[in-house]
Coordinates of C-alpha atoms and ligand atoms in Angstrom, one line a residue:
M1 CA -263.8 -151.1 -134.3
K2 CA -263.6 -147.4 -134.9
N3 CA -265.3 -146.8 -131.6
S4 CA -262.9 -149.0 -129.7
I5 CA -259.9 -147.0 -131.2
Q6 CA -261.6 -143.8 -130.1
L7 CA -262.1 -145.2 -126.6
Y8 CA -258.4 -146.3 -126.5
L9 CA -257.2 -142.8 -127.6
L10 CA -259.5 -141.2 -125.0
C11 CA -258.1 -143.4 -122.3
F12 CA -254.5 -142.7 -123.4
L13 CA -255.1 -139.0 -123.3
L14 CA -256.7 -139.1 -119.9
F15 CA -253.7 -141.2 -118.6
A16 CA -251.2 -138.8 -120.1
T17 CA -252.9 -135.8 -118.6
S18 CA -253.1 -137.3 -115.2
C19 CA -249.4 -138.2 -115.4
K20 CA -248.5 -134.6 -116.2
I21 CA -250.6 -133.3 -113.3
Q22 CA -248.7 -135.7 -111.0
A23 CA -245.3 -134.8 -112.2
Q24 CA -245.8 -131.1 -111.7
I25 CA -247.3 -129.7 -108.5
A26 CA -249.5 -126.7 -109.3
Y27 CA -248.0 -123.3 -108.3
E28 CA -249.7 -121.3 -105.7
K29 CA -248.1 -118.2 -104.4
I30 CA -247.0 -118.5 -100.7
P31 CA -248.4 -115.7 -98.6
S32 CA -245.6 -113.6 -97.2
D33 CA -246.8 -114.0 -93.6
R34 CA -246.2 -117.8 -94.0
L35 CA -242.7 -117.2 -95.2
E36 CA -242.2 -114.9 -92.2
A37 CA -243.6 -117.4 -89.8
A38 CA -241.2 -120.0 -91.1
F39 CA -238.3 -117.7 -90.5
E40 CA -239.4 -116.8 -87.0
S41 CA -239.7 -120.6 -86.1
Y42 CA -236.4 -121.7 -87.6
K43 CA -234.0 -118.8 -87.4
E44 CA -230.6 -120.1 -86.2
P45 CA -230.3 -118.6 -82.7
T46 CA -226.5 -118.9 -82.4
I47 CA -225.9 -116.4 -85.2
T48 CA -226.8 -112.9 -84.0
H49 CA -224.6 -110.5 -85.9
R50 CA -222.8 -110.3 -89.3
R51 CA -219.2 -110.8 -88.1
F52 CA -219.4 -114.5 -87.3
K53 CA -216.4 -116.6 -88.2
H54 CA -215.6 -119.8 -90.1
A55 CA -215.2 -121.7 -86.8
D56 CA -218.7 -120.6 -85.7
L57 CA -220.2 -122.3 -88.7
Q58 CA -218.5 -125.7 -88.4
P59 CA -220.7 -127.1 -85.5
L60 CA -223.8 -125.7 -87.3
I61 CA -222.9 -127.6 -90.5
Q62 CA -222.3 -130.8 -88.5
K63 CA -225.6 -130.3 -86.7
H64 CA -227.4 -131.1 -90.0
S65 CA -225.4 -134.2 -90.9
A66 CA -228.5 -136.5 -90.5
A67 CA -230.7 -134.6 -92.9
F68 CA -228.1 -133.3 -95.3
Q69 CA -225.3 -135.0 -97.2
I70 CA -222.2 -133.0 -96.2
E71 CA -219.1 -133.1 -98.2
K72 CA -215.8 -131.2 -97.8
L73 CA -215.0 -129.8 -101.2
G74 CA -211.6 -128.5 -100.3
E75 CA -209.7 -125.8 -98.5
S76 CA -209.1 -122.1 -98.7
V77 CA -205.7 -120.5 -99.1
E78 CA -205.2 -120.6 -95.4
G79 CA -206.3 -124.2 -95.1
K80 CA -209.9 -123.7 -93.9
S81 CA -212.5 -126.2 -95.0
I82 CA -215.2 -125.4 -97.6
S83 CA -218.1 -127.7 -97.5
S84 CA -221.2 -128.4 -99.5
M85 CA -224.6 -129.6 -98.1
I86 CA -227.0 -131.5 -100.2
W87 CA -230.8 -131.9 -99.5
G88 CA -233.7 -133.2 -101.4
K89 CA -234.6 -136.0 -103.9
G90 CA -236.0 -134.1 -106.8
Q91 CA -235.0 -133.8 -110.4
T92 CA -234.4 -130.1 -110.6
K93 CA -231.0 -129.2 -109.3
V94 CA -230.3 -125.9 -107.6
M95 CA -227.0 -124.7 -106.3
L96 CA -226.7 -121.8 -103.8
W97 CA -223.3 -120.3 -102.7
S98 CA -222.7 -117.5 -100.3
Q99 CA -219.9 -115.2 -99.1
M100 CA -217.4 -115.4 -101.9
H101 CA -216.7 -111.9 -100.7
G102 CA -215.7 -112.4 -97.0
N103 CA -217.4 -109.4 -95.6
E104 CA -220.8 -110.1 -97.3
S105 CA -222.4 -112.4 -94.8
T106 CA -226.1 -111.6 -94.8
A107 CA -227.2 -114.5 -97.0
T108 CA -225.0 -117.0 -95.1
M109 CA -227.1 -116.3 -92.0
A110 CA -230.3 -116.9 -94.0
L111 CA -228.9 -120.2 -95.3
F112 CA -228.4 -121.5 -91.8
D113 CA -232.0 -120.5 -91.0
L114 CA -233.1 -122.3 -94.1
F115 CA -231.2 -125.5 -93.1
N116 CA -233.2 -125.5 -89.8
F117 CA -236.4 -125.1 -91.8
L118 CA -235.6 -127.8 -94.3
E119 CA -234.5 -130.3 -91.6
A120 CA -237.7 -129.8 -89.5
S121 CA -240.9 -131.8 -89.9
D122 CA -244.5 -132.2 -88.7
D123 CA -245.4 -128.6 -88.6
E124 CA -247.7 -126.3 -90.6
H125 CA -245.0 -126.0 -93.4
E126 CA -244.8 -129.7 -94.1
E127 CA -246.6 -129.5 -97.5
L128 CA -244.2 -126.9 -98.7
R129 CA -241.2 -128.8 -97.5
K130 CA -242.5 -132.0 -99.2
T131 CA -242.9 -130.1 -102.5
L132 CA -239.4 -128.9 -102.3
K133 CA -238.0 -132.3 -101.3
S134 CA -239.7 -134.2 -104.0
S135 CA -239.0 -131.7 -106.8
L136 CA -235.6 -130.3 -106.0
T137 CA -232.1 -131.4 -105.1
L138 CA -230.4 -128.5 -103.4
K139 CA -226.6 -128.0 -103.1
F140 CA -225.5 -125.3 -100.7
I141 CA -222.0 -123.9 -100.3
P142 CA -222.1 -121.5 -97.4
M143 CA -219.1 -119.2 -96.9
L144 CA -217.0 -119.8 -100.0
N145 CA -214.3 -117.4 -98.7
P146 CA -213.5 -118.3 -95.1
D147 CA -210.2 -116.4 -95.0
G148 CA -211.9 -113.2 -96.1
A149 CA -214.8 -113.9 -93.7
D150 CA -212.4 -114.3 -90.7
A151 CA -210.7 -111.0 -91.5
F152 CA -214.1 -109.5 -92.5
K153 CA -212.7 -108.3 -95.8
R154 CA -213.9 -108.7 -99.4
R155 CA -210.9 -110.6 -100.9
N156 CA -209.4 -114.0 -100.3
G157 CA -206.1 -115.1 -98.7
L158 CA -204.3 -114.2 -101.9
D159 CA -205.9 -110.7 -102.0
I160 CA -207.8 -111.9 -105.1
D161 CA -211.4 -110.9 -105.7
L162 CA -212.9 -114.4 -106.2
N163 CA -215.6 -112.8 -108.4
R164 CA -212.9 -112.0 -111.0
D165 CA -211.4 -115.5 -110.9
A166 CA -214.0 -117.6 -112.6
I167 CA -211.9 -118.2 -115.7
S168 CA -208.3 -118.3 -114.5
Q169 CA -209.1 -120.0 -111.2
I170 CA -205.9 -119.0 -109.5
S171 CA -207.5 -119.3 -106.1
P172 CA -208.4 -122.7 -104.6
E173 CA -211.9 -121.3 -103.7
A174 CA -212.5 -120.5 -107.3
V175 CA -211.5 -124.0 -108.3
I176 CA -213.9 -125.4 -105.7
L177 CA -216.9 -123.3 -107.0
K178 CA -216.2 -124.1 -110.7
K179 CA -215.8 -127.8 -110.0
A180 CA -219.0 -127.9 -107.8
R181 CA -221.0 -126.4 -110.7
D182 CA -219.5 -128.7 -113.3
D183 CA -220.0 -131.9 -111.2
F184 CA -223.6 -130.9 -110.1
E185 CA -224.8 -129.2 -113.3
P186 CA -227.6 -127.2 -111.6
E187 CA -230.5 -125.9 -113.5
F188 CA -230.7 -122.9 -111.2
G189 CA -228.0 -121.0 -109.2
F190 CA -228.1 -118.4 -106.5
N191 CA -225.1 -116.2 -106.2
L192 CA -225.4 -114.5 -102.7
H193 CA -223.7 -111.2 -102.0
D194 CA -224.0 -107.9 -100.0
Q195 CA -223.7 -104.5 -101.6
Q196 CA -222.6 -101.2 -100.1
I197 CA -225.3 -99.4 -98.0
Y198 CA -225.0 -96.4 -100.3
Y199 CA -226.9 -98.1 -103.1
N200 CA -230.4 -96.7 -103.6
V201 CA -233.2 -97.2 -106.0
V202 CA -232.1 -94.8 -108.6
N203 CA -233.2 -91.1 -108.2
T204 CA -235.1 -91.9 -105.0
P205 CA -233.9 -91.4 -101.4
K206 CA -234.8 -95.1 -100.7
Q207 CA -232.0 -97.5 -99.9
A208 CA -231.8 -100.5 -102.1
T209 CA -232.2 -103.0 -99.3
I210 CA -232.3 -105.9 -101.8
S211 CA -231.0 -105.7 -105.3
L212 CA -231.5 -108.5 -107.8
L213 CA -229.9 -109.5 -111.1
A214 CA -230.0 -112.1 -113.7
P215 CA -226.4 -111.6 -114.8
A216 CA -225.6 -111.2 -118.5
Y217 CA -223.7 -114.0 -120.3
N218 CA -222.4 -111.8 -123.1
Y219 CA -221.5 -108.1 -123.8
E220 CA -224.7 -107.8 -125.9
T221 CA -226.7 -108.7 -122.7
E222 CA -228.9 -111.0 -124.8
I223 CA -231.6 -113.1 -123.2
N224 CA -231.9 -116.9 -123.8
D225 CA -234.1 -119.3 -121.9
V226 CA -231.5 -119.8 -119.2
R227 CA -231.3 -116.1 -118.4
G228 CA -235.0 -115.6 -119.1
N229 CA -236.0 -118.2 -116.4
A230 CA -233.7 -116.4 -113.9
M231 CA -235.5 -113.1 -114.8
K232 CA -238.9 -114.6 -114.3
T233 CA -238.0 -116.1 -110.9
I234 CA -236.7 -112.7 -109.9
A235 CA -240.0 -111.1 -110.9
G236 CA -241.7 -113.4 -108.4
M237 CA -239.2 -112.6 -105.7
N238 CA -239.7 -108.9 -106.3
D239 CA -243.5 -109.4 -105.9
I240 CA -242.9 -110.6 -102.3
L241 CA -240.4 -107.9 -101.6
Q242 CA -242.6 -105.0 -102.8
N243 CA -245.1 -105.8 -100.0
L244 CA -242.4 -105.9 -97.4
I245 CA -240.1 -103.1 -98.5
P246 CA -242.0 -101.0 -101.1
G247 CA -239.7 -99.1 -103.4
Q248 CA -236.6 -100.5 -101.9
V249 CA -235.7 -103.2 -104.5
G250 CA -233.2 -102.4 -107.2
K251 CA -232.1 -104.1 -110.3
Y252 CA -228.3 -104.5 -110.3
D253 CA -226.3 -103.3 -113.2
D254 CA -226.1 -106.0 -115.9
A255 CA -222.9 -105.0 -117.6
F256 CA -221.1 -108.2 -118.6
E257 CA -218.0 -109.0 -116.6
P258 CA -216.1 -111.8 -118.4
R259 CA -214.3 -112.9 -115.2
A260 CA -217.2 -113.0 -112.8
F261 CA -218.8 -116.2 -111.5
G262 CA -222.4 -115.1 -111.9
D263 CA -222.0 -114.1 -115.5
N264 CA -220.1 -117.3 -116.4
I265 CA -222.4 -119.7 -114.5
Q266 CA -225.2 -118.1 -116.5
K267 CA -223.2 -118.7 -119.6
W268 CA -222.5 -122.3 -118.7
G269 CA -226.2 -123.0 -118.7
T270 CA -227.4 -122.5 -115.1
S271 CA -230.2 -119.9 -114.6
T272 CA -228.4 -117.6 -112.2
I273 CA -229.9 -115.2 -109.8
L274 CA -227.8 -112.6 -107.9
I275 CA -229.1 -111.4 -104.6
E276 CA -227.3 -108.3 -103.2
S277 CA -228.2 -107.4 -99.6
G278 CA -227.8 -103.6 -99.0
G279 CA -228.8 -101.5 -96.1
Y280 CA -231.9 -100.9 -94.1
P281 CA -232.5 -98.1 -91.7
G282 CA -231.9 -99.1 -88.1
D283 CA -230.5 -102.5 -89.1
P284 CA -226.7 -102.2 -88.9
E285 CA -226.3 -106.0 -88.2
K286 CA -228.6 -106.8 -91.1
Q287 CA -230.9 -109.1 -89.2
Y288 CA -234.0 -107.8 -90.9
I289 CA -232.3 -108.2 -94.3
R290 CA -231.4 -111.7 -93.3
K291 CA -235.1 -112.4 -92.8
L292 CA -235.8 -111.0 -96.3
N293 CA -233.2 -113.2 -97.8
F294 CA -234.7 -116.3 -96.1
M295 CA -238.2 -115.3 -97.4
I296 CA -237.2 -114.7 -101.0
I297 CA -234.9 -117.7 -101.3
L298 CA -237.6 -120.0 -99.9
N299 CA -240.2 -118.4 -102.2
A300 CA -237.9 -118.7 -105.2
L301 CA -237.2 -122.4 -104.4
H302 CA -241.0 -123.0 -104.3
Q303 CA -241.3 -121.2 -107.7
I304 CA -238.6 -123.4 -109.2
A305 CA -240.1 -126.6 -107.7
T306 CA -243.5 -125.8 -109.2
K307 CA -242.4 -123.9 -112.3
G308 CA -244.3 -121.0 -110.8
Y309 CA -241.8 -118.6 -112.3
E310 CA -243.4 -119.3 -115.7
Q311 CA -246.3 -117.1 -114.6
Y312 CA -244.0 -114.1 -114.7
T313 CA -242.5 -112.3 -117.6
T314 CA -239.1 -110.8 -118.4
A315 CA -240.9 -107.5 -118.8
Q316 CA -241.8 -107.6 -115.1
Y317 CA -238.1 -108.1 -114.4
F318 CA -237.2 -105.1 -116.5
A319 CA -239.8 -103.0 -114.7
I320 CA -237.8 -103.3 -111.5
P321 CA -236.0 -99.9 -111.2
D322 CA -232.2 -99.7 -111.5
N323 CA -229.8 -99.4 -108.7
G324 CA -228.3 -96.0 -108.0
F325 CA -225.3 -95.0 -105.9
Q326 CA -226.6 -91.7 -104.6
L327 CA -226.7 -92.2 -100.8
M328 CA -224.4 -90.4 -98.4
D329 CA -224.1 -90.6 -94.6
L330 CA -224.2 -86.8 -94.3
I331 CA -224.9 -84.0 -96.7
I332 CA -224.1 -80.4 -95.6
N333 CA -225.8 -77.9 -97.8
E334 CA -224.4 -74.4 -98.5
M335 CA -221.7 -74.2 -95.9
Q336 CA -219.7 -71.0 -96.3
V337 CA -216.0 -71.6 -97.0
N338 CA -213.5 -68.8 -97.1
V339 CA -210.9 -69.1 -100.0
R340 CA -208.6 -66.1 -100.7
D341 CA -210.9 -63.8 -98.7
K342 CA -214.0 -64.8 -100.7
L343 CA -216.9 -66.9 -99.4
Y344 CA -218.2 -69.8 -101.4
P345 CA -221.4 -71.7 -100.6
L346 CA -220.5 -75.4 -100.8
D347 CA -222.5 -78.6 -100.4
L348 CA -220.4 -81.4 -98.9
A349 CA -221.2 -85.1 -99.4
I350 CA -219.7 -87.3 -96.7
R351 CA -219.5 -91.1 -96.2
R352 CA -218.1 -93.0 -93.3
R353 CA -216.6 -96.3 -94.2
E354 CA -215.9 -99.3 -91.9
S355 CA -212.4 -100.6 -91.2
E356 CA -211.8 -103.9 -89.4
N357 CA -209.9 -103.9 -86.1
A358 CA -209.0 -106.5 -83.5
S359 CA -211.4 -104.9 -81.0
G360 CA -214.3 -104.5 -83.5
Y361 CA -214.5 -102.0 -86.2
F362 CA -214.2 -98.2 -86.6
M363 CA -215.4 -95.7 -89.2
T364 CA -213.4 -93.3 -91.3
G365 CA -215.2 -90.3 -92.6
S366 CA -214.3 -88.9 -96.1
V367 CA -215.5 -86.0 -98.2
E368 CA -216.8 -87.9 -101.3
D369 CA -217.7 -84.9 -103.3
L370 CA -218.5 -81.2 -103.0
G371 CA -220.1 -78.3 -104.9
D372 CA -223.7 -78.9 -106.1
M373 CA -224.7 -82.1 -104.4
Q374 CA -228.4 -82.0 -105.3
I375 CA -228.4 -85.4 -107.0
F376 CA -227.4 -87.2 -103.8
Y377 CA -229.4 -88.1 -100.8
G378 CA -228.2 -88.1 -97.2
F379 CA -229.1 -90.4 -94.4
E380 CA -228.7 -87.1 -92.5
T381 CA -228.8 -83.6 -94.1
L382 CA -227.9 -80.3 -92.6
D383 CA -228.9 -76.9 -94.1
A384 CA -225.8 -74.9 -93.3
T385 CA -226.9 -71.7 -94.8
G386 CA -225.2 -68.9 -92.9
L387 CA -222.8 -71.3 -91.2
H388 CA -219.0 -70.9 -91.7
Y389 CA -216.4 -73.6 -92.0
T390 CA -214.1 -73.2 -88.9
E391 CA -211.0 -75.2 -88.1
G392 CA -210.6 -76.9 -84.7
K393 CA -207.7 -77.1 -82.2
V394 CA -205.9 -79.7 -80.2
Y395 CA -206.4 -79.5 -76.4
P396 CA -202.9 -78.9 -75.0
T397 CA -203.1 -81.0 -71.8
A398 CA -202.9 -84.8 -72.3
F399 CA -205.3 -87.1 -70.5
E400 CA -204.2 -90.3 -68.9
S401 CA -206.1 -92.6 -71.3
V402 CA -209.3 -92.7 -73.4
D403 CA -211.2 -94.3 -70.5
K404 CA -210.5 -91.3 -68.4
I405 CA -212.5 -89.0 -70.7
S406 CA -216.2 -88.8 -70.3
E407 CA -218.6 -88.0 -73.1
A408 CA -219.7 -84.9 -71.3
E409 CA -216.1 -83.7 -71.0
A410 CA -215.5 -84.4 -74.7
M411 CA -218.7 -82.3 -75.6
D412 CA -217.4 -79.4 -73.4
L413 CA -214.1 -79.4 -75.2
L414 CA -215.8 -79.4 -78.5
R415 CA -217.9 -76.4 -77.5
Q416 CA -214.6 -74.6 -76.7
G417 CA -213.3 -75.3 -80.2
F418 CA -211.1 -78.3 -79.5
M419 CA -211.5 -81.0 -82.1
A420 CA -208.9 -83.4 -80.6
V421 CA -207.5 -84.5 -77.2
K422 CA -204.2 -86.2 -76.5
V423 CA -203.7 -89.3 -74.3
K424 CA -200.6 -90.6 -72.6
N425 CA -201.6 -94.3 -72.7
G426 CA -203.3 -96.4 -75.3
E427 CA -202.7 -97.8 -78.7
A428 CA -203.2 -96.4 -82.1
R429 CA -206.2 -97.9 -83.9
Q430 CA -207.9 -98.7 -80.6
V431 CA -211.7 -98.2 -81.0
H432 CA -213.4 -95.6 -78.8
R433 CA -216.9 -94.2 -78.6
L434 CA -216.1 -90.5 -77.8
P435 CA -217.4 -87.7 -80.0
I436 CA -213.9 -86.2 -80.3
L437 CA -210.6 -87.1 -82.0
V438 CA -208.1 -88.9 -79.7
L439 CA -204.4 -88.6 -80.4
K440 CA -201.7 -90.9 -79.0
T441 CA -198.9 -91.2 -81.6
T442 CA -199.3 -87.8 -83.1
E443 CA -199.7 -84.2 -82.0
K444 CA -201.8 -83.1 -84.9
F445 CA -204.9 -84.2 -86.8
T446 CA -205.9 -83.8 -90.4
G447 CA -209.2 -82.4 -91.6
G448 CA -210.7 -80.4 -94.4
W449 CA -213.5 -79.9 -96.8
T450 CA -211.8 -80.9 -100.1
T451 CA -212.4 -84.4 -101.7
G452 CA -210.8 -87.2 -99.8
S453 CA -210.3 -85.1 -96.7
V454 CA -211.5 -86.4 -93.3
P455 CA -214.3 -84.1 -92.4
N456 CA -213.1 -82.7 -89.1
F457 CA -214.2 -79.1 -88.6
F458 CA -216.7 -76.8 -86.9
L459 CA -219.6 -74.8 -88.3
A460 CA -220.0 -71.4 -86.7
K461 CA -222.6 -68.6 -86.9
D462 CA -221.3 -65.1 -86.2
G463 CA -218.3 -66.6 -84.5
V464 CA -220.3 -68.9 -82.3
L465 CA -219.7 -72.7 -82.8
K466 CA -223.0 -74.4 -83.6
Y467 CA -221.9 -77.8 -85.0
G468 CA -219.0 -80.1 -84.8
V469 CA -218.2 -82.4 -87.7
V470 CA -215.9 -85.1 -86.2
N471 CA -214.7 -87.9 -88.5
G472 CA -217.8 -87.3 -90.6
Y473 CA -220.3 -87.4 -87.6
L474 CA -222.5 -84.4 -87.3
I475 CA -222.8 -83.2 -83.7
D476 CA -225.2 -80.4 -82.8
L477 CA -223.3 -78.6 -80.0
E478 CA -226.4 -77.1 -78.4
N479 CA -228.7 -80.1 -78.6
P480 CA -226.6 -83.2 -79.2
K481 CA -228.7 -86.2 -80.1
K482 CA -227.9 -89.7 -79.0
Q483 CA -225.7 -91.4 -81.5
E484 CA -223.2 -94.2 -81.6
F485 CA -219.6 -93.2 -82.5
R486 CA -217.0 -95.7 -83.7
N487 CA -213.8 -93.7 -83.8
R488 CA -210.2 -94.8 -83.5
V489 CA -207.2 -93.6 -81.6
F490 CA -204.5 -91.9 -83.8
Ligands
ZN1 ZN1 -220.0 -109.4 -103.5

């Protein structure tokens, strides 16, 4: 009798153990070359740059109507549809939403690559896909702010920052996101953004190409299981990234913002992961960063499906270095500036910011700071020791139009000390690619070296002009390098 009880217990234990093994597929890290191969096979070919519009995405959403459950969740302020796409049959629910800031489109591109990957079948990724499908139910909301996206601006059609509208929900887009979370009750959430290209890994010259955060749910920045699981998943994502972009991953600031979605969704019980796509050298359209997004999101979904994140610790999350904001487009060191007949050696820190225009976008240079700029790093740095700040002039004879000025002519005029030319025809705000200021509605230009000034000036040595700084672009007058200018007509 005793023996048969023992046998029964043994059988029960064996049965229970095998059940557990079946319910949870063992975690094995996906090699990054496999993640990369998946991207290369399934990248959405119709998206080629970061300024795609709401209308561009609608046929791409419909393309997936067989494999995904598509639902219109509502409309933006300007009446554009916001849809969700559901895929998978698993118990663990994960929600991913992108582009609540209209001009932050990198992850949206990666989501459409991911849709192609998830919909495919019968390839070398089938096992991974099956694991995801049987363990997870994924709900995607790509482009939460279509009005902002179409204008390529951060805010929505009410000029509200949706990431400060999680509580009041003044905006229809905020109502949609909150309701989607409440209806779906996901265990994990991905809040997908872009950050300025000037973010670096703190106290290093390396751009923070990807920054990650498990947002705080209170001012004390405490850690419960919900936030802890997000941290562990991030540690696994960082593992992949450090092989691809060593030293270029930052930990985003975790100061609690009571009105933000990420912070509140964490608070409401969803393990929330923020991905911020920054800049990468030579990738202005963020196509490489799009690939990184695809790879880390796919990896994270696999970690969640297999509970692979449990192999990581919150300490590994905290070991990711903090973000800094120490990058500048141009740093000019020790330029001589004459003030009241006295020379001062000034470092100048310059950024060029994008503005949207009907014909594309243009840059506006600005002196961010000056004095001792040694804690900043420039994408480009000039040692201006012995060079003197010199003002430029306007060329007196007007040209017919921008198109009638060649780059060589513009360079010649710069060498003669002219910073600007006038044109008879054309429109203000028209984008041009010349290395000189172009004036249509004004006879004068502004420029200077103080904070907030547009950096338009020359640098001269013993009275000979050596460099032009035009709208914050540095131009070596003797040996001009090839560079792309995005200036506007004034
Ligand atoms: Zn954002």
